[in-house]
Backbone as CSV, one residue per row, in Angstrom:
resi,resn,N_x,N_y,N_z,CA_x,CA_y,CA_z,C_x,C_y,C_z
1,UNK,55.915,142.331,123.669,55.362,143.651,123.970,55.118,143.774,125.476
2,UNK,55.365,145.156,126.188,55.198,145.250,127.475,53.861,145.106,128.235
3,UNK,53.832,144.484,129.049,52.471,145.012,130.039,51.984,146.339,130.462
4,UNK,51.087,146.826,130.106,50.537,148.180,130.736,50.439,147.772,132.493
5,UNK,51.195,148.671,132.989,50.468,148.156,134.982,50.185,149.594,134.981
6,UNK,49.042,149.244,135.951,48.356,150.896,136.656,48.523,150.556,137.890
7,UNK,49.161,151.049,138.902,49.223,150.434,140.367,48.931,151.649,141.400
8,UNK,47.728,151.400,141.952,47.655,152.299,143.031,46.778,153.965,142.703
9,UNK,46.321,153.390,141.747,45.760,155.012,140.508,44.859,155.756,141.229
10,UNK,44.905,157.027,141.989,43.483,157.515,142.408,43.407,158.886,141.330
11,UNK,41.972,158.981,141.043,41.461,160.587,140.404,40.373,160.969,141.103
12,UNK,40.333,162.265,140.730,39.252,162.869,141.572,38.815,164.274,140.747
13,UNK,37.958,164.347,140.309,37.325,165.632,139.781,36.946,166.408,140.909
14,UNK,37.479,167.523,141.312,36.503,168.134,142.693,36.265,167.663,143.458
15,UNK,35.186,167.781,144.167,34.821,167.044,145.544,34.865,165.039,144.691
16,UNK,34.554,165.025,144.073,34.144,163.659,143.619,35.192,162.741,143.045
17,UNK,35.331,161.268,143.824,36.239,160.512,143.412,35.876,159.542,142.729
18,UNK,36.549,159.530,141.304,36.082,158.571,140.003,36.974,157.527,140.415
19,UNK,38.373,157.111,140.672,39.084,156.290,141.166,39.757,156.437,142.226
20,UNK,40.152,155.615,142.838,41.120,155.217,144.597,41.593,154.251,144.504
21,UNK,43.145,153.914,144.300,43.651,153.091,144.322,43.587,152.008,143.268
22,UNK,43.105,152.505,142.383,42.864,150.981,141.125,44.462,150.434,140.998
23,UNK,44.303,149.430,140.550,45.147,148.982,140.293,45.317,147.645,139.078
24,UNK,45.917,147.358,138.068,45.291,146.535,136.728,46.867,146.242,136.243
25,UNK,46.667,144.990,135.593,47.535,144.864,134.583,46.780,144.358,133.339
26,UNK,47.574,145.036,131.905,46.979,144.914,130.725,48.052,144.470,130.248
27,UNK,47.749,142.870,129.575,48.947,142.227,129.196,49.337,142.788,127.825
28,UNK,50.196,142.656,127.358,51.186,143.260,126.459,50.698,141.940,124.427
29,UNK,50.023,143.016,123.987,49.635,141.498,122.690,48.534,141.158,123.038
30,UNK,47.600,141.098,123.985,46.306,140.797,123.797,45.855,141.527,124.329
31,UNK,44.041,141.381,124.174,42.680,141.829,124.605,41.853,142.054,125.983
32,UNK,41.964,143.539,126.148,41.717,143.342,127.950,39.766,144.245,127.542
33,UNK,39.255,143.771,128.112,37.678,144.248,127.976,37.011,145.141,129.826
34,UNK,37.177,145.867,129.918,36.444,146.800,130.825,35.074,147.243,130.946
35,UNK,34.591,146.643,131.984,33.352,146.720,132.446,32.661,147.193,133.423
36,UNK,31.039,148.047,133.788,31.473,148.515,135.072,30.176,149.539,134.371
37,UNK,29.519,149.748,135.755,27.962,150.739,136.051,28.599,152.176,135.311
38,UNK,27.787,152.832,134.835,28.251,154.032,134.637,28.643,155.089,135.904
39,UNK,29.704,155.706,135.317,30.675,156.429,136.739,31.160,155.926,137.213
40,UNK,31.624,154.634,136.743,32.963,153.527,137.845,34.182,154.298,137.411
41,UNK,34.123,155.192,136.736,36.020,155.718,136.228,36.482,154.650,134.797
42,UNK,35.415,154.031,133.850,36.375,153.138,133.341,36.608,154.727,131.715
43,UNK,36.014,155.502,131.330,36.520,156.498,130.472,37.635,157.438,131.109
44,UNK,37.462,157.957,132.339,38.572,158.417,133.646,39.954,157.454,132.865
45,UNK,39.629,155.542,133.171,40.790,154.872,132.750,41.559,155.399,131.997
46,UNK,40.779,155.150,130.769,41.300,155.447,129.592,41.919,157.006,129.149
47,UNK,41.266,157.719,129.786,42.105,159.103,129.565,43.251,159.240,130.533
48,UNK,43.541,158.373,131.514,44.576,158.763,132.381,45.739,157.582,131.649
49,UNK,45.534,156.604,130.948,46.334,155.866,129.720,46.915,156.101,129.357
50,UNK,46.059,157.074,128.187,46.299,158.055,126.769,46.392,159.352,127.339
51,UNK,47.273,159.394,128.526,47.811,160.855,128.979,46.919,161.984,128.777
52,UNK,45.559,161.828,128.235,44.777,163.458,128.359,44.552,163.914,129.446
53,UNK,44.612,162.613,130.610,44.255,163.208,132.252,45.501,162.909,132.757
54,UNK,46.006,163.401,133.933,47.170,163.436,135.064,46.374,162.694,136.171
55,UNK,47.039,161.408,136.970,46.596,160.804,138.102,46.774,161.629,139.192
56,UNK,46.130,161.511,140.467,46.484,162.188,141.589,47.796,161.765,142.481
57,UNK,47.585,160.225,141.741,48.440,159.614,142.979,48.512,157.978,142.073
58,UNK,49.344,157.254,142.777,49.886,155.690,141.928,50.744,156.090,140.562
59,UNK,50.726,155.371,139.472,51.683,155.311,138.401,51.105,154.627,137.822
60,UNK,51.544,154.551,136.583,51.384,153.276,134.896,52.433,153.648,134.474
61,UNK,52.568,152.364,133.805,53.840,152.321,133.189,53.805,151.270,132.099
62,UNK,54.441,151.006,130.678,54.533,150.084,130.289,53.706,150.665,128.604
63,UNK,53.143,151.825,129.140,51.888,152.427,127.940,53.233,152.875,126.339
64,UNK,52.880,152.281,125.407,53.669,152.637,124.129,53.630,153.994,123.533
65,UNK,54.044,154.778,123.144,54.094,156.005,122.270,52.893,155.883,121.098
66,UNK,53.571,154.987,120.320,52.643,154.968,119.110,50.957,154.224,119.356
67,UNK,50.051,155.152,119.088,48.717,154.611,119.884,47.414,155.085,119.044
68,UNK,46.417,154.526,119.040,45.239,154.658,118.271,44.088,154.595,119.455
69,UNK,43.001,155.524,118.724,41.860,154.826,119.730,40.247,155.293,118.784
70,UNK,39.606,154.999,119.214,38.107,154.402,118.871,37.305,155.546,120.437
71,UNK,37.044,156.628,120.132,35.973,157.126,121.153,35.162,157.441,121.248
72,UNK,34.260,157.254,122.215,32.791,157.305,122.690,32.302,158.084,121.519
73,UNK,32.662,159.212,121.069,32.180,160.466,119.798,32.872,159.931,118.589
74,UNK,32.274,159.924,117.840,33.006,159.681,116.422,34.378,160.296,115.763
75,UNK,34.005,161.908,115.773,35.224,162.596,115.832,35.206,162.727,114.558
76,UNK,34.529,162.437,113.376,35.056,162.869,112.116,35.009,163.963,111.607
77,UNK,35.275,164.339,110.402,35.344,165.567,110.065,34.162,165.892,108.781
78,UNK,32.897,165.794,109.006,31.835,165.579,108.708,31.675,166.451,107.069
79,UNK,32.657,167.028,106.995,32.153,167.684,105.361,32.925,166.720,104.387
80,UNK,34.016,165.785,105.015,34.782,164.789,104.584,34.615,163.720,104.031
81,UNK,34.492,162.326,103.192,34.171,161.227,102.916,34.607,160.439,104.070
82,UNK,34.243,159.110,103.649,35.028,158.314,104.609,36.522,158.130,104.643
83,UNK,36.772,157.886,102.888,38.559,157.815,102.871,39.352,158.896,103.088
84,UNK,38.088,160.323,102.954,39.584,161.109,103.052,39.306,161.289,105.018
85,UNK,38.464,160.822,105.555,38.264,160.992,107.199,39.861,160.198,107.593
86,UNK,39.977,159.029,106.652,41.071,158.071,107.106,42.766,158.780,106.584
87,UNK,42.427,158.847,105.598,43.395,160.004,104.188,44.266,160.932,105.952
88,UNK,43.148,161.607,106.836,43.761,162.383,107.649,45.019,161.913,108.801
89,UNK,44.648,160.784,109.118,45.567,160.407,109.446,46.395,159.605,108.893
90,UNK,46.638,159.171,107.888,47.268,158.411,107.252,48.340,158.849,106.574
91,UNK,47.716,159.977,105.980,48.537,160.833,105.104,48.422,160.092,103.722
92,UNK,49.304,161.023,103.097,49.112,160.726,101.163,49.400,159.291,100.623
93,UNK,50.725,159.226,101.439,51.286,158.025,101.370,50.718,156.600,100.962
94,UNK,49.630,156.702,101.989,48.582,155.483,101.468,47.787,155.459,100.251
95,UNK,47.349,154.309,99.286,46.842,154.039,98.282,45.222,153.774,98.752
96,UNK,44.394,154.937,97.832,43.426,155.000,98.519,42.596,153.708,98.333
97,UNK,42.997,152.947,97.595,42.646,151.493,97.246,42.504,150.471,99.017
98,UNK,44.332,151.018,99.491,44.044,149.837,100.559,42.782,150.447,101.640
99,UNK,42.607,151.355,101.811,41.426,152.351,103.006,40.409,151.752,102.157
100,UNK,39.677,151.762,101.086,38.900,151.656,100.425,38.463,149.560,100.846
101,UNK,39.536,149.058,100.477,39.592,147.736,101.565,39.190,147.904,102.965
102,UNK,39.901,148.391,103.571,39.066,148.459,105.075,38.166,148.623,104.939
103,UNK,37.421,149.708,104.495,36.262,150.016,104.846,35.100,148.831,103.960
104,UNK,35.802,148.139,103.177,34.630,147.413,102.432,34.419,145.826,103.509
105,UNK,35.975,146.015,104.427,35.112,144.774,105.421,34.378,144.669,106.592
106,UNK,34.329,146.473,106.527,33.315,146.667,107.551,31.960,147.068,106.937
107,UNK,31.792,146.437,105.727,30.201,146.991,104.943,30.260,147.681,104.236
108,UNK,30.923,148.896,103.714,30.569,149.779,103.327,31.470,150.058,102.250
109,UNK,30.837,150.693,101.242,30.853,150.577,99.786,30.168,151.723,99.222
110,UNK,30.938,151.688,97.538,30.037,152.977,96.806,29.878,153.892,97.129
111,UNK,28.850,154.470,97.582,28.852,156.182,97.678,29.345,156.598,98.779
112,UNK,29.714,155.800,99.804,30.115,155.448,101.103,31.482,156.524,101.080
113,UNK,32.342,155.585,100.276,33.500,156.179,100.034,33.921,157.437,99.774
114,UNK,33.004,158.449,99.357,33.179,159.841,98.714,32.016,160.747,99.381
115,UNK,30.971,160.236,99.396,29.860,161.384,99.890,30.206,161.550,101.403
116,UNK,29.861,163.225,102.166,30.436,163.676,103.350,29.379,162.962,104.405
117,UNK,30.936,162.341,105.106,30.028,161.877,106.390,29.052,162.393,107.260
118,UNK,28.971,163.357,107.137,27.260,164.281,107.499,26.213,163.661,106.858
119,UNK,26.106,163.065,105.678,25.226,162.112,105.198,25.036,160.411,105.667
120,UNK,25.682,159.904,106.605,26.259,158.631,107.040,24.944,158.597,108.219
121,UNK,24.605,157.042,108.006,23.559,156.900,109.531,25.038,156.672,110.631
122,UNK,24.597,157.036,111.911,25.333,156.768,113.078,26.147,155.507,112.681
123,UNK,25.611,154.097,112.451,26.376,153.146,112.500,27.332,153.346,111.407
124,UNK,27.265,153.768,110.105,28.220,154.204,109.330,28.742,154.907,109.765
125,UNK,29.104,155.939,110.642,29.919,156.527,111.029,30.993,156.268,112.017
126,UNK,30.036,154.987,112.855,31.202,154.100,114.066,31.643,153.658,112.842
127,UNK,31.735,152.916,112.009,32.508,151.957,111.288,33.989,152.796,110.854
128,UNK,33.525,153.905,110.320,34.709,154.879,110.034,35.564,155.015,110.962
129,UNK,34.945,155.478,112.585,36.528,155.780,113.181,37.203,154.672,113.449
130,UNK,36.133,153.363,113.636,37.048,151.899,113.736,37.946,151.772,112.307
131,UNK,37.513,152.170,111.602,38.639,151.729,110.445,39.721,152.471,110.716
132,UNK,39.448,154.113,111.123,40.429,154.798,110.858,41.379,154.583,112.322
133,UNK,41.106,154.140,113.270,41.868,153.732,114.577,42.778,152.751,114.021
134,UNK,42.121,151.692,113.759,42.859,150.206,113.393,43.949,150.262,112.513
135,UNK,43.444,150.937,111.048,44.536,151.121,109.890,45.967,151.969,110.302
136,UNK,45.287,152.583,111.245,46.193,153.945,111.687,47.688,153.057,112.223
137,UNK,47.039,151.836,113.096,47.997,151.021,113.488,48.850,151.354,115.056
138,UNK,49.774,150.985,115.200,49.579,151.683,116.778,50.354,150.320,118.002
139,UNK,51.100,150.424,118.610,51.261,149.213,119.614,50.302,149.211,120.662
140,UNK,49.785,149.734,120.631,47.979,150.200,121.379,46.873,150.625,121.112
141,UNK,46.010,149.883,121.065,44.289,150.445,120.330,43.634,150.506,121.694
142,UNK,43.079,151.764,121.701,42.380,151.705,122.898,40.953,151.998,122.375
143,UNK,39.781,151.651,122.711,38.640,151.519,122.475,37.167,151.900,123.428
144,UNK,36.439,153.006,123.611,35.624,153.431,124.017,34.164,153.142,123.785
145,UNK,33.547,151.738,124.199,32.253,151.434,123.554,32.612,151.318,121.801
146,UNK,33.491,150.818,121.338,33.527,151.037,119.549,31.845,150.740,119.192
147,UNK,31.320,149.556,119.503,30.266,148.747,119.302,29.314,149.369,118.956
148,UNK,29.014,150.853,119.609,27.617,151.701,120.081,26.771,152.157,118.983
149,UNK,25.650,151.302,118.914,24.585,151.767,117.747,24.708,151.160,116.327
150,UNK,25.587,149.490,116.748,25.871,148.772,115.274,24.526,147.459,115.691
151,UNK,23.966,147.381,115.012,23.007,145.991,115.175,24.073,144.897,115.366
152,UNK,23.346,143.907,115.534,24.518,142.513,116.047,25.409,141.818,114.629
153,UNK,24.375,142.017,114.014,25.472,141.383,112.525,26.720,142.208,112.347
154,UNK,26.189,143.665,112.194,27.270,144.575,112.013,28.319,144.224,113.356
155,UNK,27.953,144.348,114.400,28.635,144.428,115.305,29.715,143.153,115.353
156,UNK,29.251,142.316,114.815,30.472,141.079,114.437,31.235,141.312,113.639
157,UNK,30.620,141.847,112.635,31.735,141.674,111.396,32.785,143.012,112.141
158,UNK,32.608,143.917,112.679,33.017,145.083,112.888,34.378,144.561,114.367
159,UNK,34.126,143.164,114.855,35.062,142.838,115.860,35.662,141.995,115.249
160,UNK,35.339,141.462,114.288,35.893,140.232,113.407,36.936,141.169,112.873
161,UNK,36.620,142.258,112.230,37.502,143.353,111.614,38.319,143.897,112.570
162,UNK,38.470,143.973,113.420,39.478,144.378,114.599,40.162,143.232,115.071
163,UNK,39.847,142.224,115.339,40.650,141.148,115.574,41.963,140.827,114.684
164,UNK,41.243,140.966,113.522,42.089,140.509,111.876,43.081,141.200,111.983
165,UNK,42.853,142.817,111.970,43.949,143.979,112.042,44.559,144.461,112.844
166,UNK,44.006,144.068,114.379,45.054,144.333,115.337,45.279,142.953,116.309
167,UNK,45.885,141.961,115.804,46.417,140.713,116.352,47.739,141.236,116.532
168,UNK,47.935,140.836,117.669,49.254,141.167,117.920,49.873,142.460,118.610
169,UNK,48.692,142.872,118.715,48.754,144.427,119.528,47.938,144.135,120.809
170,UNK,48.176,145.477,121.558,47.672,145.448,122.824,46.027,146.342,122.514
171,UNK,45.223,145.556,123.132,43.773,146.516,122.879,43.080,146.502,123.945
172,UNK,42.875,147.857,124.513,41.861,147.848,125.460,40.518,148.685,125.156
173,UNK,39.776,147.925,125.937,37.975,148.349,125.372,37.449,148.444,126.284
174,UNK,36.615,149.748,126.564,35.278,149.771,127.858,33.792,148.575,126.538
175,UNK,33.280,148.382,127.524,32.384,147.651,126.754,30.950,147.965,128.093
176,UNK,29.706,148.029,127.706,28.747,147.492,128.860,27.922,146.277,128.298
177,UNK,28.958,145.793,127.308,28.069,144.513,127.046,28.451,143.253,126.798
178,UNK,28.692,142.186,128.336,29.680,141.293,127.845,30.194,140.435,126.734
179,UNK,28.721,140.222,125.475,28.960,139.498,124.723,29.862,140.327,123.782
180,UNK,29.971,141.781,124.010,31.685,142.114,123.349,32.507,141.327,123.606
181,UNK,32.874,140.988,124.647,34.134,140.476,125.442,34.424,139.417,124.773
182,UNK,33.114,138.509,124.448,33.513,137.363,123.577,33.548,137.427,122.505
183,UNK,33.236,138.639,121.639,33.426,138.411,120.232,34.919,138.860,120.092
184,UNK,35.208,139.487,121.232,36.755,140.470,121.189,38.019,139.305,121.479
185,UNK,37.335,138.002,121.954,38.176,137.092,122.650,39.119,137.835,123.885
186,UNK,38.666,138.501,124.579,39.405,139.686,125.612,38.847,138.533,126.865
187,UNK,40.257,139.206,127.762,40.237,139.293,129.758,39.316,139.871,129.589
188,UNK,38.646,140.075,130.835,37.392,141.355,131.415,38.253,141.754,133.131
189,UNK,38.170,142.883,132.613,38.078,143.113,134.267,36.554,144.298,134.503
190,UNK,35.987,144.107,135.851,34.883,144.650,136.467,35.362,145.627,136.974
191,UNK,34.970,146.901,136.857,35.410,148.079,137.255,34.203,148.072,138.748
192,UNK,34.191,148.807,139.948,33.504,149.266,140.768,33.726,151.264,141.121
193,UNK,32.683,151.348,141.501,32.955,152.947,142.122,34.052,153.161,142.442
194,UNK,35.366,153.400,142.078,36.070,153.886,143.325,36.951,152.801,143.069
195,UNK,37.171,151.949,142.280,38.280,150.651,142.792,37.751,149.569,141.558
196,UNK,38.875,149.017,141.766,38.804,147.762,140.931,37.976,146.448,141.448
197,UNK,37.027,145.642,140.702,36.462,144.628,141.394,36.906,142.894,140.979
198,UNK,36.974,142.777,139.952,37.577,141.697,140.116,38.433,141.762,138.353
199,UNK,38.460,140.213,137.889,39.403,139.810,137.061,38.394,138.509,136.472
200,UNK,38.042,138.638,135.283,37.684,137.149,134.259,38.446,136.977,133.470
């Protein structure tokens, strides 16, 4: 699988510059973890990736077509269950048995499955779009804080569950909390204001 390179990336909202010159490689098959003060540009990253933003200036290259992601907002469709939240992208095709698997190795079970996610605490509801990113499948998972508002048990089993299902793919994750990085087995790179800071 290819390397993602970003070489030379600047953005700028208005007067204000979120990036200048970044520059990164995201190896192709494994785990890159992004880190960095709030307003370093690392969500900027990710939307200039996943093509929702246009760079000012530099290039990437290497980014796959087929792509999934996990963002900051949940995004579901709240009068929906959990399987049919997944059902949406999946389409019919799938046996609601195997979704019904995912979601039981991220916890959740029984009424889970059918009652509308408007009834779901927050952390039940991260669990959903992680299922529904991952299953979705993708030569790229890109990941926005997935973690946010799971206690630590959950929060393992919930990277343990991403590891399992996307081995072998390329995944990138903002995180502000390094012990993601290690449950993700991910690189880190340190984002700064304006530029890239280093490489772990």
């Amino acid at each position: 699988m290819k390397d993602i390179v970003v070489e030379q990336v600047s953005k700028r909202f208005g007067e204000k510059r979120v990036l200048e010159h970044f520059s990164a490689v995201f190896a192709g098959g494994e785990t890159t973890c992004i880190m960095g003060d709030s307003g370093c540009g690392k969500t900027t990253l990710l939307n200039l990736l996943m093509g929702f933003e246009k760079a000012d200036g530099g290039r990437i290259t290497g980014v796959p077509e087929h792509m999934s992601t996990v963002f900051q907002e949940d995004r579901l469709c709240e009068a929906f269950g959990a399987v049919s939240n997944i059902r949406l992208v999946l389409g019919r095709k799938v046996p609601a048995e195997w979704i019904r698997d995912h979601l039981r190795e991220l916890g959740l079970d029984g009424d889970a499955f059918d009652k509308p996610v408007s009834e779901f605490s927050g952390g039940m509801k991260r669990r959903v779009a992680i299922a529904r990113a991952v299953s979705y499948g993708g030569d790229v998972l890109f990941m926005d804080e997935p973690f946010k508002g799971l206690d630590e048990s959950t929060k393992k089993m919930a990277a343990a569950y991403v590891r399992r299902h996307a081995a072998g793919r390329t995944v990138i994750m903002v995180t502000h909390d390094e012990s993601e990085v290690e449950l993700m087995g991910g690189h880190l790179i340190r984002m700064v204001r304006g530029a890239e800071e280093d490489h772990a």
